[in-house]
Amino acid sequence: MIEDLQQAESRTASVVELARELIRRPSRGGIDDYGPVLGVLEDWLAARCLPHRRLHDDAGELVGLLVEIPGGRPGSWWTLDACVDTAPYGDESAWSFPPASGEVADGWLLGRGAADSKLAAAMFCHIAADLAEHVVDLAGGLAVLLDVDEHTGGFGGARAYLTDEHAARPAGVMIGYPGVDEVVVGGRGLWRATITVHAPAGHSGSSKNVVGAISRAARLVTLLDAAELPSGAGACGFPLPPKLSVTSFHGGQGFSVTPDRCELNVDIRTTPSFDSHDAETLVRKAVAELDAELPVPTATKITPIAVWPPFRLSENEQPAAALLNAAKQAGLTVRPKTAGPSNIGNLLAGKGIPATAGFGVPYEGLHGIDERAHLAELPTVYAAYKRAVLELLKG
């Protein structure tokens, strides 16, 4: 492992330089043009003769870049995945450095995307270059997916990759979200819906007692907040309980009209013992109670928006086993973690593809102000990922 760390240390400066160039190309999800940031990667890959191609969605929009390194022997393909689009900057005046800085100060790489996940993208490209020099010894192949439709929630790069008839289906995926103390091996799923609450419109000054859509919707929120969900660990030792949140509430305009329509968004995080069917059943029960308690001519409408299953790998399942073992051999004390928020691992789980969804350098300010990634641990993280990939590709 000492040799692995020495090789990783020799790559660190190049990894950081590539990451700096990526950070300097703004690529906020749904805001910026992704051509410049992918162009940096394409130039780097082309200079090293690494096979790569752009990915497009069904509408022809650019959603990612795919690097493919085939091995010299038959076997399974494994994937390293990192997004190179980012969260928005937020209040730029609150930052203590420019969001597209790309500078290194006091051992930190600065700027939006430093943590999530341009440093990981640079690292994975370098690992692909390392492996390309020894393909004859590898079984199967390595793909590096560089997604530019992740922070939109669309995961267009991953979807295009999984439906690409020319790409080998991966046996598993390792996603380069940051955090050095944990390997994320699972996450709660989700069930999301928009609920449209109706009522007859009326004048707010009317002598009649009008129960408007906003009042009915507020009652529904009360019913949802009072709904009982399982608590504690659930089936198969899943360590987190389900959770319900009302995340949006919109209706009405001005002052003189009680509106006839109000919409609210409901987000339920699911588990193996409380799945999407249970989530929908709970919401429909609350809606039925509302419509019975405060009846109106038009029934409340539920429009499901998204469903992702929960997932959790055991420590012995790949690719979790390879990454956990490699991190420990690199001298890190890591633990497997099941995350509360959902992530791209849930999308992959829905396709039957096992994934880890986080292991990388320490970080601060992810999705907030002053995002930065700590570089001292980079050689160790690099060595761990490379060792895990080699373990998976040995056949």
XYZ file of N, CA and C in Angstrom, residues 138-372:
705
model
N -6.329 -6.413 -17.050
C -7.635 -6.164 -16.454
C -8.710 -7.038 -17.086
N -9.666 -7.448 -16.260
C -10.833 -8.193 -16.740
C -12.040 -7.255 -16.742
N -12.803 -7.271 -17.826
C -13.964 -6.390 -17.927
C -13.557 -5.011 -18.373
N -13.929 -3.999 -17.625
C -13.566 -2.649 -18.011
C -13.998 -1.635 -16.978
N -13.431 -0.431 -17.116
C -13.771 0.685 -16.249
C -14.422 1.787 -17.069
N -15.573 2.269 -16.602
C -16.216 3.448 -17.181
C -16.144 4.581 -16.161
N -15.917 5.774 -16.649
C -15.991 6.974 -15.806
C -17.111 7.837 -16.355
N -18.139 8.023 -15.555
C -19.287 8.836 -15.950
C -19.151 10.221 -15.331
N -19.173 11.243 -16.164
C -19.066 12.633 -15.728
C -20.382 13.318 -16.084
N -21.257 13.435 -15.096
C -22.645 13.852 -15.286
C -22.762 15.364 -15.163
N -23.430 16.007 -16.122
C -23.707 17.442 -15.993
C -25.210 17.719 -15.879
N -25.950 16.742 -15.397
C -27.379 16.936 -15.160
C -27.750 16.307 -13.826
N -26.879 16.496 -12.831
C -27.090 15.890 -11.524
C -27.780 16.849 -10.571
N -27.306 18.087 -10.493
C -27.866 19.035 -9.535
C -29.246 19.536 -9.941
N -29.653 19.295 -11.165
C -31.028 19.599 -11.565
C -32.005 18.590 -10.992
N -31.485 17.444 -10.527
C -32.344 16.357 -10.080
C -32.769 15.437 -11.206
N -32.362 15.769 -12.433
C -32.756 14.954 -13.572
C -31.876 13.739 -13.782
N -30.613 13.813 -13.335
C -29.647 12.741 -13.520
C -29.610 12.255 -14.960
N -29.639 13.254 -15.868
C -29.674 12.928 -17.285
C -28.465 12.157 -17.755
N -27.284 12.470 -17.205
C -26.086 11.746 -17.611
C -26.172 10.277 -17.262
N -26.601 9.982 -16.045
C -26.740 8.590 -15.622
C -27.810 7.872 -16.446
N -28.908 8.547 -16.700
C -29.981 7.916 -17.480
C -29.526 7.639 -18.913
N -28.812 8.599 -19.502
C -28.319 8.392 -20.865
C -27.305 7.258 -20.907
N -26.474 7.167 -19.918
C -25.479 6.095 -19.834
C -26.149 4.725 -19.747
N -27.162 4.625 -18.890
C -27.798 3.327 -18.664
C -28.647 2.876 -19.849
N -29.049 3.815 -20.688
C -29.850 3.440 -21.867
C -29.024 3.425 -23.150
N -27.739 3.707 -23.045
C -26.863 3.725 -24.220
C -26.586 2.292 -24.664
N -27.029 1.951 -25.867
C -26.871 0.574 -26.348
C -25.419 0.212 -26.612
N -24.553 1.211 -26.702
C -23.142 0.942 -26.959
C -22.319 0.804 -25.677
N -22.909 1.126 -24.533
C -22.190 1.067 -23.265
C -22.471 -0.253 -22.560
N -21.425 -0.833 -21.976
C -21.598 -2.052 -21.188
C -22.329 -1.720 -19.896
N -23.281 -2.543 -19.521
C -24.023 -2.314 -18.280
C -23.089 -2.544 -17.100
N -23.000 -1.595 -16.162
C -22.068 -1.759 -15.044
C -22.560 -2.773 -14.016
N -21.609 -3.520 -13.471
C -21.932 -4.431 -12.374
C -22.103 -3.668 -11.078
N -21.568 -2.465 -11.021
C -21.688 -1.618 -9.841
C -21.064 -0.265 -10.113
N -21.404 0.698 -9.266
C -20.964 2.084 -9.450
C -20.440 2.620 -8.120
N -19.356 3.386 -8.177
C -18.849 4.127 -7.017
C -18.939 5.614 -7.333
N -19.730 6.334 -6.544
C -20.007 7.749 -6.782
C -19.106 8.587 -5.884
N -18.474 9.599 -6.442
C -17.437 10.339 -5.742
C -17.899 11.501 -4.897
N -19.023 11.388 -4.210
C -19.398 12.435 -3.261
C -18.349 12.491 -2.153
N -18.131 13.655 -1.520
C -17.026 13.793 -0.567
C -17.344 13.263 0.825
N -16.320 13.262 1.684
C -16.452 12.811 3.065
C -15.527 11.648 3.341
N -14.542 11.827 4.209
C -13.470 10.851 4.348
C -13.710 9.819 5.440
N -14.685 10.024 6.296
C -14.903 9.115 7.420
C -15.878 7.993 7.118
N -16.595 8.085 6.014
C -17.671 7.136 5.739
C -17.692 6.719 4.277
N -18.089 5.496 4.059
C -18.454 5.035 2.731
C -19.974 4.854 2.747
N -20.666 5.655 1.961
C -22.130 5.595 1.946
C -22.565 4.380 1.141
N -23.231 3.456 1.802
C -23.631 2.199 1.168
C -25.149 2.092 1.016
N -25.872 3.147 1.385
C -27.323 3.087 1.273
C -27.940 4.453 1.468
N -29.211 4.519 1.227
C -29.939 5.767 1.408
C -31.434 5.518 1.432
N -32.152 6.378 2.136
C -33.612 6.279 2.094
C -34.120 6.571 0.690
N -35.214 5.961 0.334
C -35.854 6.259 -0.930
C -36.761 7.465 -0.781
N -37.549 7.738 -1.814
C -38.483 8.857 -1.713
C -39.748 8.596 -2.519
N -40.811 9.202 -2.059
C -42.075 9.294 -2.794
C -42.487 10.743 -2.726
N -42.651 11.377 -3.890
C -42.985 12.792 -3.944
C -44.259 13.000 -4.746
N -45.067 13.940 -4.287
C -46.309 14.234 -4.991
C -46.685 15.695 -4.797
N -47.401 16.219 -5.783
C -48.053 17.512 -5.656
C -49.535 17.269 -5.394
N -50.061 17.931 -4.393
C -51.466 17.767 -4.022
C -52.202 19.070 -4.317
N -53.268 18.969 -5.098
C -54.057 20.139 -5.473
C -55.369 20.121 -4.687
N -55.542 21.132 -3.853
C -56.721 21.249 -3.000
C -57.654 22.299 -3.607
N -58.935 21.948 -3.739
C -59.914 22.834 -4.368
C -60.925 23.365 -3.350
N -61.614 24.419 -3.748
C -62.733 24.984 -2.986
C -63.412 26.012 -3.873
N -64.699 26.293 -3.656
C -65.341 27.372 -4.422
C -64.683 28.706 -4.095
N -64.401 29.493 -5.096
C -63.838 30.821 -4.868
C -64.901 31.746 -4.286
N -64.447 32.751 -3.593
C -65.397 33.696 -3.030
C -64.726 35.016 -2.682
N -65.529 36.002 -2.321
C -65.006 37.302 -1.911
C -64.650 37.228 -0.431
N -63.484 37.752 -0.118
C -63.048 37.666 1.272
C -63.937 38.489 2.208
N -64.686 39.434 1.648
C -65.587 40.239 2.471
C -67.018 39.748 2.491
N -67.264 38.591 1.891
C -68.627 38.073 1.809
C -69.199 37.805 3.194
N -70.528 37.969 3.297
C -71.209 37.655 4.558
C -71.294 36.156 4.792
N -71.044 35.373 3.713
C -71.064 33.927 3.863
C -69.730 33.441 4.451
N -69.810 32.372 5.189
C -68.606 31.772 5.772
C -67.977 30.840 4.728
N -66.982 31.345 4.009
C -66.368 30.592 2.917
C -65.082 29.927 3.414
N -65.009 28.628 3.264
C -63.774 27.894 3.571
C -63.005 27.754 2.258
N -61.990 28.556 2.084
C -61.252 28.570 0.839
C -60.240 27.441 0.718
N -59.640 27.383 -0.455
C -58.678 26.312 -0.725
C -57.472 26.381 0.198
N -57.052 27.594 0.564
C -55.897 27.715 1.453
C -56.215 27.138 2.828
N -57.392 27.426 3.336
C -57.780 26.885 4.645
C -57.883 25.364 4.598
N -58.436 24.856 3.494
C -58.526 23.395 3.362
C -57.125 22.785 3.266
N -56.238 23.438 2.516
C -54.884 22.923 2.380
C -54.141 22.955 3.717
N -54.388 24.019 4.489
C -53.755 24.101 5.809
C -54.225 22.954 6.699
N -55.491 22.612 6.592
C -56.015 21.471 7.365
C -55.337 20.181 6.920
N -55.108 20.045 5.624
C -54.431 18.846 5.122
C -53.007 18.762 5.666
N -52.322 19.889 5.725
C -50.968 19.888 6.299
C -51.002 19.391 7.742
N -51.995 19.840 8.493
C -52.135 19.387 9.878
C -52.338 17.875 9.941
N -53.173 17.354 9.047
C -53.422 15.910 9.019
C -52.157 15.147 8.651
N -51.404 15.652 7.681
C -50.172 14.976 7.277
C -49.125 15.020 8.389
N -49.020 16.182 9.043
C -48.048 16.292 10.133
C -48.377 15.366 11.293
N -49.659 15.071 11.452
C -50.087 14.211 12.561
C -50.049 12.726 12.210
N -49.805 12.411 10.948
C -49.808 11.006 10.525
C -48.687 10.234 11.220
N -48.983 9.009 11.610
C -48.007 8.189 12.323
C -47.161 7.407 11.327
N -45.846 7.530 11.452
C -44.895 6.768 10.662
C -44.088 5.880 11.594
N -43.594 4.755 11.098
C -42.755 3.904 11.939
C -41.539 4.674 12.439
N -41.073 4.345 13.617
C -39.881 4.987 14.175
C -38.808 3.934 14.405
N -37.560 4.377 14.426
C -36.448 3.473 14.683
C -36.074 2.659 13.466
N -35.128 1.727 13.665
C -34.656 0.867 12.584
C -35.777 -0.036 12.108
N -35.750 -0.330 10.828
C -36.801 -1.148 10.248
C -36.297 -2.486 9.768
N -36.892 -2.956 8.680
C -36.562 -4.267 8.144
C -35.108 -4.332 7.711
N -34.526 -5.527 7.830
C -33.151 -5.802 7.393
C -32.140 -4.893 8.093
N -32.510 -4.395 9.298
C -31.594 -3.548 10.026
C -31.388 -2.188 9.413
N -32.295 -1.759 8.542
C -32.170 -0.432 7.929
C -32.188 0.593 9.049
N -31.158 1.437 9.149
C -30.959 2.209 10.380
C -31.764 3.486 10.527
N -32.524 3.884 9.510
C -33.235 5.155 9.566
C -34.738 4.939 9.413
N -35.542 5.764 10.078
C -36.993 5.675 9.910
C -37.451 6.492 8.719
N -38.680 6.295 8.252
C -39.224 7.162 7.195
C -39.485 8.563 7.739
N -39.668 9.510 6.826
C -39.894 10.902 7.221
C -40.794 11.580 6.202
N -41.754 12.368 6.703
C -42.673 13.114 5.842
C -42.438 14.604 6.025
N -42.358 15.327 4.896
C -42.199 16.777 4.944
C -43.104 17.417 3.898
N -43.808 18.472 4.293
C -44.495 19.328 3.330
C -43.503 20.419 2.949
N -43.119 20.460 1.686
C -41.988 21.295 1.275
C -42.373 22.516 0.450
N -43.641 22.637 0.076
C -44.077 23.785 -0.720
C -45.563 23.988 -0.519
N -45.991 25.267 -0.540
C -47.397 25.608 -0.299
C -47.690 26.872 -1.096
N -48.556 26.766 -2.103
C -48.832 27.906 -2.985
C -50.329 28.027 -3.245
N -50.848 29.251 -3.124
C -52.243 29.486 -3.458
C -52.646 30.918 -3.203
N -53.551 31.398 -4.013
C -54.103 32.719 -3.800
C -53.288 33.855 -4.370
N -53.926 35.030 -4.408
C -53.277 36.234 -4.892
C -54.049 37.445 -4.377
N -53.343 38.439 -3.925
C -53.996 39.642 -3.437
C -54.702 39.421 -2.115
N -55.802 40.172 -1.891
C -56.478 40.143 -0.602
C -57.976 39.882 -0.685
N -58.605 40.192 -1.788
C -60.070 40.234 -1.800
C -60.735 38.934 -2.244
N -59.935 37.921 -2.612
C -60.509 36.665 -3.104
C -59.990 35.495 -2.273
N -60.923 34.668 -1.809
C -60.507 33.381 -1.237
C -60.366 32.414 -2.415
N -59.182 31.868 -2.647
C -58.907 31.153 -3.892
C -59.605 29.811 -3.976
N -59.742 29.351 -5.213
C -60.379 28.061 -5.453
C -59.373 26.934 -5.630
N -58.082 27.243 -5.427
C -57.065 26.224 -5.688
C -55.818 26.529 -4.846
N -55.250 25.494 -4.261
C -53.998 25.628 -3.522
C -53.201 24.337 -3.723
N -51.926 24.500 -4.001
C -51.078 23.333 -4.241
C -50.004 23.221 -3.165
N -49.733 21.992 -2.783
C -48.640 21.755 -1.856
C -47.842 20.531 -2.317
N -46.572 20.559 -2.008
C -45.684 19.440 -2.338
C -45.380 18.635 -1.083
N -45.414 17.330 -1.242
C -45.127 16.422 -0.134
C -43.949 15.532 -0.511
N -42.979 15.466 0.378
C -41.797 14.627 0.188
C -41.756 13.609 1.326
N -41.821 12.332 0.993
C -41.733 11.275 2.004
C -40.503 10.434 1.728
N -39.619 10.339 2.710
C -38.437 9.491 2.599
C -38.806 8.090 3.074
N -38.567 7.109 2.205
C -39.060 5.757 2.433
C -37.938 4.812 2.855
N -38.345 3.678 3.401
C -37.421 2.642 3.868
C -37.945 1.283 3.429
N -37.178 0.222 3.606
C -37.698 -1.100 3.221
C -38.986 -1.491 3.941
N -39.188 -1.006 5.165
C -40.403 -1.357 5.912
C -41.518 -0.338 5.746
N -41.243 0.759 5.035
C -42.265 1.758 4.724
C -41.949 2.277 3.334
N -42.500 1.579 2.328
C -42.096 1.836 0.952
C -43.012 2.854 0.279
N -42.859 3.005 -1.031
C -43.632 4.007 -1.766
C -45.130 3.719 -1.716
N -45.508 2.443 -1.709
C -46.935 2.099 -1.599
C -47.496 2.570 -0.260
N -46.726 2.363 0.814
C -47.169 2.815 2.134
C -47.266 4.334 2.179
N -46.303 5.011 1.539
C -46.312 6.470 1.525
C -47.548 6.995 0.811
N -47.843 6.442 -0.337
C -49.014 6.900 -1.085
C -50.296 6.582 -0.329
N -50.347 5.420 0.306
C -51.530 5.051 1.083
C -51.771 6.047 2.211
N -50.701 6.442 2.885
C -50.812 7.405 3.987
C -51.374 8.730 3.482
N -50.846 9.217 2.364
C -51.301 10.498 1.832
C -52.746 10.407 1.368
N -53.114 9.330 0.706
C -54.498 9.186 0.241
C -55.474 9.105 1.425
N -55.040 8.500 2.509
C -55.894 8.444 3.699
C -56.128 9.849 4.250
N -55.064 10.658 4.313
C -55.209 12.026 4.811
C -56.100 12.857 3.887
N -55.959 12.671 2.595
C -56.774 13.404 1.619
C -58.244 12.997 1.743
N -58.481 11.706 1.900
C -59.862 11.242 2.058
C -60.493 11.829 3.321
N -59.710 11.922 4.388
C -60.215 12.507 5.639
C -60.532 13.989 5.444
N -59.678 14.691 4.719
C -59.933 16.107 4.441
C -61.231 16.288 3.667
N -61.392 15.520 2.592
C -62.562 15.682 1.736
C -63.852 15.288 2.443
N -63.748 14.382 3.425
C -64.933 14.016 4.200
C -65.262 15.072 5.253
N -64.219 15.653 5.843
C -64.405 16.641 6.904
C -64.825 18.006 6.359
N -64.238 18.405 5.224
C -64.534 19.694 4.613
C -64.894 19.464 3.139
N -66.091 18.938 2.883
C -66.446 18.546 1.511
C -66.633 19.756 0.585
N -66.207 19.555 -0.663
C -66.391 20.545 -1.731
C -66.719 19.772 -3.009
N -67.226 20.456 -4.044
C -67.606 19.742 -5.273
C -66.451 19.034 -5.969
N -65.226 19.594 -5.885
C -64.091 19.010 -6.600
C -63.155 18.311 -5.622
N -62.921 17.030 -5.844
C -62.087 16.246 -4.935
C -60.627 16.696 -5.013
N -59.942 16.520 -3.928
C -58.517 16.819 -3.875
C -57.763 15.854 -4.789
N -56.796 16.380 -5.540
C -56.075 15.584 -6.523
C -54.631 15.357 -6.086
N -54.186 14.123 -6.205
C -52.805 13.758 -5.894
C -52.085 13.431 -7.200
N -50.980 14.121 -7.466
C -50.184 13.866 -8.671
C -48.795 13.396 -8.265
N -48.533 12.071 -8.316
C -47.180 11.593 -7.990
C -46.142 12.196 -8.933
N -45.002 12.593 -8.387
C -43.941 13.241 -9.148
C -42.732 12.338 -9.329
N -42.308 11.663 -8.275
C -41.099 10.832 -8.349
C -41.169 9.732 -7.316
N -40.619 8.579 -7.688
C -40.521 7.439 -6.772
C -39.141 6.825 -6.931
N -38.400 6.752 -5.842
C -37.107 6.064 -5.823
C -37.108 5.060 -4.685
N -36.564 3.882 -4.896
C -36.527 2.903 -3.818
C -35.391 3.193 -2.845
N -35.530 2.779 -1.589
C -34.376 2.826 -0.691
C -33.361 1.766 -1.123
N -32.127 1.922 -0.695
C -31.138 0.887 -0.989
C -30.141 0.792 0.156
N -29.549 -0.363 0.288
C -28.512 -0.562 1.301
C -27.722 -1.811 0.942
N -26.417 -1.648 0.767
C -25.533 -2.776 0.516
C -24.948 -3.266 1.834
N -24.749 -4.558 1.934
C -24.009 -5.074 3.089
C -22.525 -4.818 2.879
N -21.756 -4.933 3.940
C -20.320 -4.696 3.846
C -19.626 -5.734 2.978
N -20.308 -6.832 2.680
C -19.709 -7.890 1.862
C -20.112 -7.809 0.402
N -21.015 -6.897 0.065
C -21.454 -6.748 -1.318
C -20.552 -5.785 -2.065
N -20.342 -6.085 -3.345
C -19.563 -5.185 -4.194
C -20.473 -4.123 -4.812
N -19.953 -2.914 -5.001
C -18.561 -2.511 -4.820
C -18.227 -2.002 -3.421
N -19.198 -2.086 -2.481
C -18.948 -1.580 -1.135
C -17.768 -2.293 -0.482
N -17.718 -3.619 -0.632
C -16.653 -4.389 0.022
C -15.282 -3.951 -0.458
N -15.122 -3.768 -1.752
C -13.826 -3.374 -2.298
C -13.417 -1.998 -1.802
N -14.340 -1.048 -1.757
C -14.000 0.311 -1.358
C -13.737 0.398 0.143
N -14.546 -0.272 0.945
C -14.312 -0.278 2.388
C -12.962 -0.902 2.716
N -12.659 -2.016 2.071
C -11.387 -2.694 2.312
C -10.208 -1.832 1.864
N -10.335 -1.209 0.704
C -9.251 -0.376 0.190
C -9.015 0.839 1.079
N -10.092 1.442 1.583
C -9.939 2.598 2.464
C -9.233 2.211 3.751
N -9.582 1.066 4.291
C -8.928 0.609 5.523
C -7.457 0.296 5.275
N -7.155 -0.328 4.135
C -5.763 -0.632 3.815
C -4.950 0.641 3.577
N -5.630 1.707 3.198
C -4.939 2.980 3.007
C -4.710 3.707 4.329
N -5.152 3.096 5.409
C -4.915 3.670 6.729
C -6.040 4.527 7.255
N -7.195 4.509 6.601
C -8.332 5.315 7.033
C -9.279 4.504 7.915
N -9.840 5.159 8.884
C -10.885 4.546 9.709
C -12.227 4.986 9.142
N -12.884 4.088 8.457
C -14.148 4.417 7.802
C -15.247 3.490 8.304
N -16.451 3.959 8.180
C -17.602 3.125 8.542
C -18.617 3.190 7.426
N -19.360 2.110 7.216
C -20.444 2.162 6.231
C -21.595 2.999 6.771
N -22.207 3.785 5.911
C -23.271 4.684 6.342
C -24.465 4.577 5.404
N -25.643 4.620 5.994
C -26.872 4.765 5.219
C -27.325 6.205 5.354
N -27.416 6.911 4.245
C -27.678 8.346 4.260
C -29.168 8.639 4.380
N -29.471 9.753 5.054
C -30.856 10.206 5.133
C -31.366 10.735 3.810
N -30.626 11.663 3.179
C -31.054 12.144 1.859
C -30.913 11.055 0.794
N -31.751 11.128 -0.202
C -31.623 10.228 -1.340
C -30.536 10.762 -2.262
N -30.049 9.930 -3.146
C -28.968 10.327 -4.047
C -29.045 9.486 -5.309
N -28.069 9.645 -6.169
C -28.095 8.927 -7.438
C -28.012 7.415 -7.242
N -27.533 6.987 -6.064
C -27.532 5.559 -5.757
C -28.930 4.967 -5.754
N -29.932 5.791 -5.379
C -31.312 5.308 -5.418
C -31.776 5.058 -6.841
N -31.397 5.960 -7.755
C -31.730 5.768 -9.169
C -31.118 4.473 -9.674
N -29.857 4.240 -9.332
C -29.184 3.019 -9.761
C -29.819 1.791 -9.130
N -30.191 1.893 -7.868
C -30.835 0.756 -7.194
C -32.126 0.373 -7.893
N -32.851 1.388 -8.391
C -34.080 1.110 -9.123
C -33.835 0.366 -10.416
N -32.596 0.423 -10.919
C -32.203 -0.304 -12.127
C -31.490 -1.611 -11.797
N -31.422 -1.941 -10.510
C -30.772 -3.181 -10.101
C -29.262 -3.113 -10.087
N -28.700 -1.892 -9.965
C -27.248 -1.706 -10.000
C -26.782 -1.251 -8.626
N -25.946 -2.036 -7.941
C -25.471 -1.639 -6.613
C -24.498 -0.478 -6.699
N -24.521 0.390 -5.694
C -23.683 1.588 -5.732
C -23.266 2.012 -4.338
N -22.072 2.577 -4.250
C -21.701 3.381 -3.092
C -21.900 4.836 -3.493
N -22.235 5.673 -2.523
C -22.621 7.041 -2.872
C -21.925 8.055 -1.971
N -20.658 7.865 -1.794
C -19.918 8.847 -1.030
C -18.700 8.277 -0.347
N -17.556 8.794 -0.703
C -16.277 8.623 -0.039
C -15.315 9.542 -0.768
N -14.715 10.450 -0.039
C -13.813 11.403 -0.670
C -13.102 12.222 0.378
N -12.592 13.368 -0.009
C -11.828 14.201 0.917
C -12.768 14.949 1.857
N -12.260 15.443 2.996
C -13.075 16.306 3.857
C -13.459 17.591 3.125
N -14.545 18.210 3.570
C -15.064 19.372 2.848
C -15.798 20.304 3.787
N -16.060 21.506 3.293
C -16.913 22.483 3.972
C -17.731 23.224 2.922
N -18.894 23.702 3.328
C -19.689 24.590 2.485
C -20.366 23.949 1.304
N -20.546 22.660 1.314
C -21.196 21.991 0.194
C -22.615 22.535 0.027
N -22.934 23.024 -1.159
C -24.219 23.652 -1.488
C -24.426 24.970 -0.746
N -23.442 25.410 0.037
C -23.569 26.659 0.762
C -22.516 27.648 0.304
N -22.170 28.576 1.198
C -21.135 29.543 0.844
C -19.759 28.979 1.176
N -18.746 29.495 0.491
C -17.342 29.146 0.735
C -17.087 27.638 0.640
N -17.631 27.018 -0.413
C -17.362 25.593 -0.614
C -15.863 25.377 -0.814
N -15.347 24.334 -0.157
C -13.924 24.037 -0.260
C -13.678 22.563 0.033
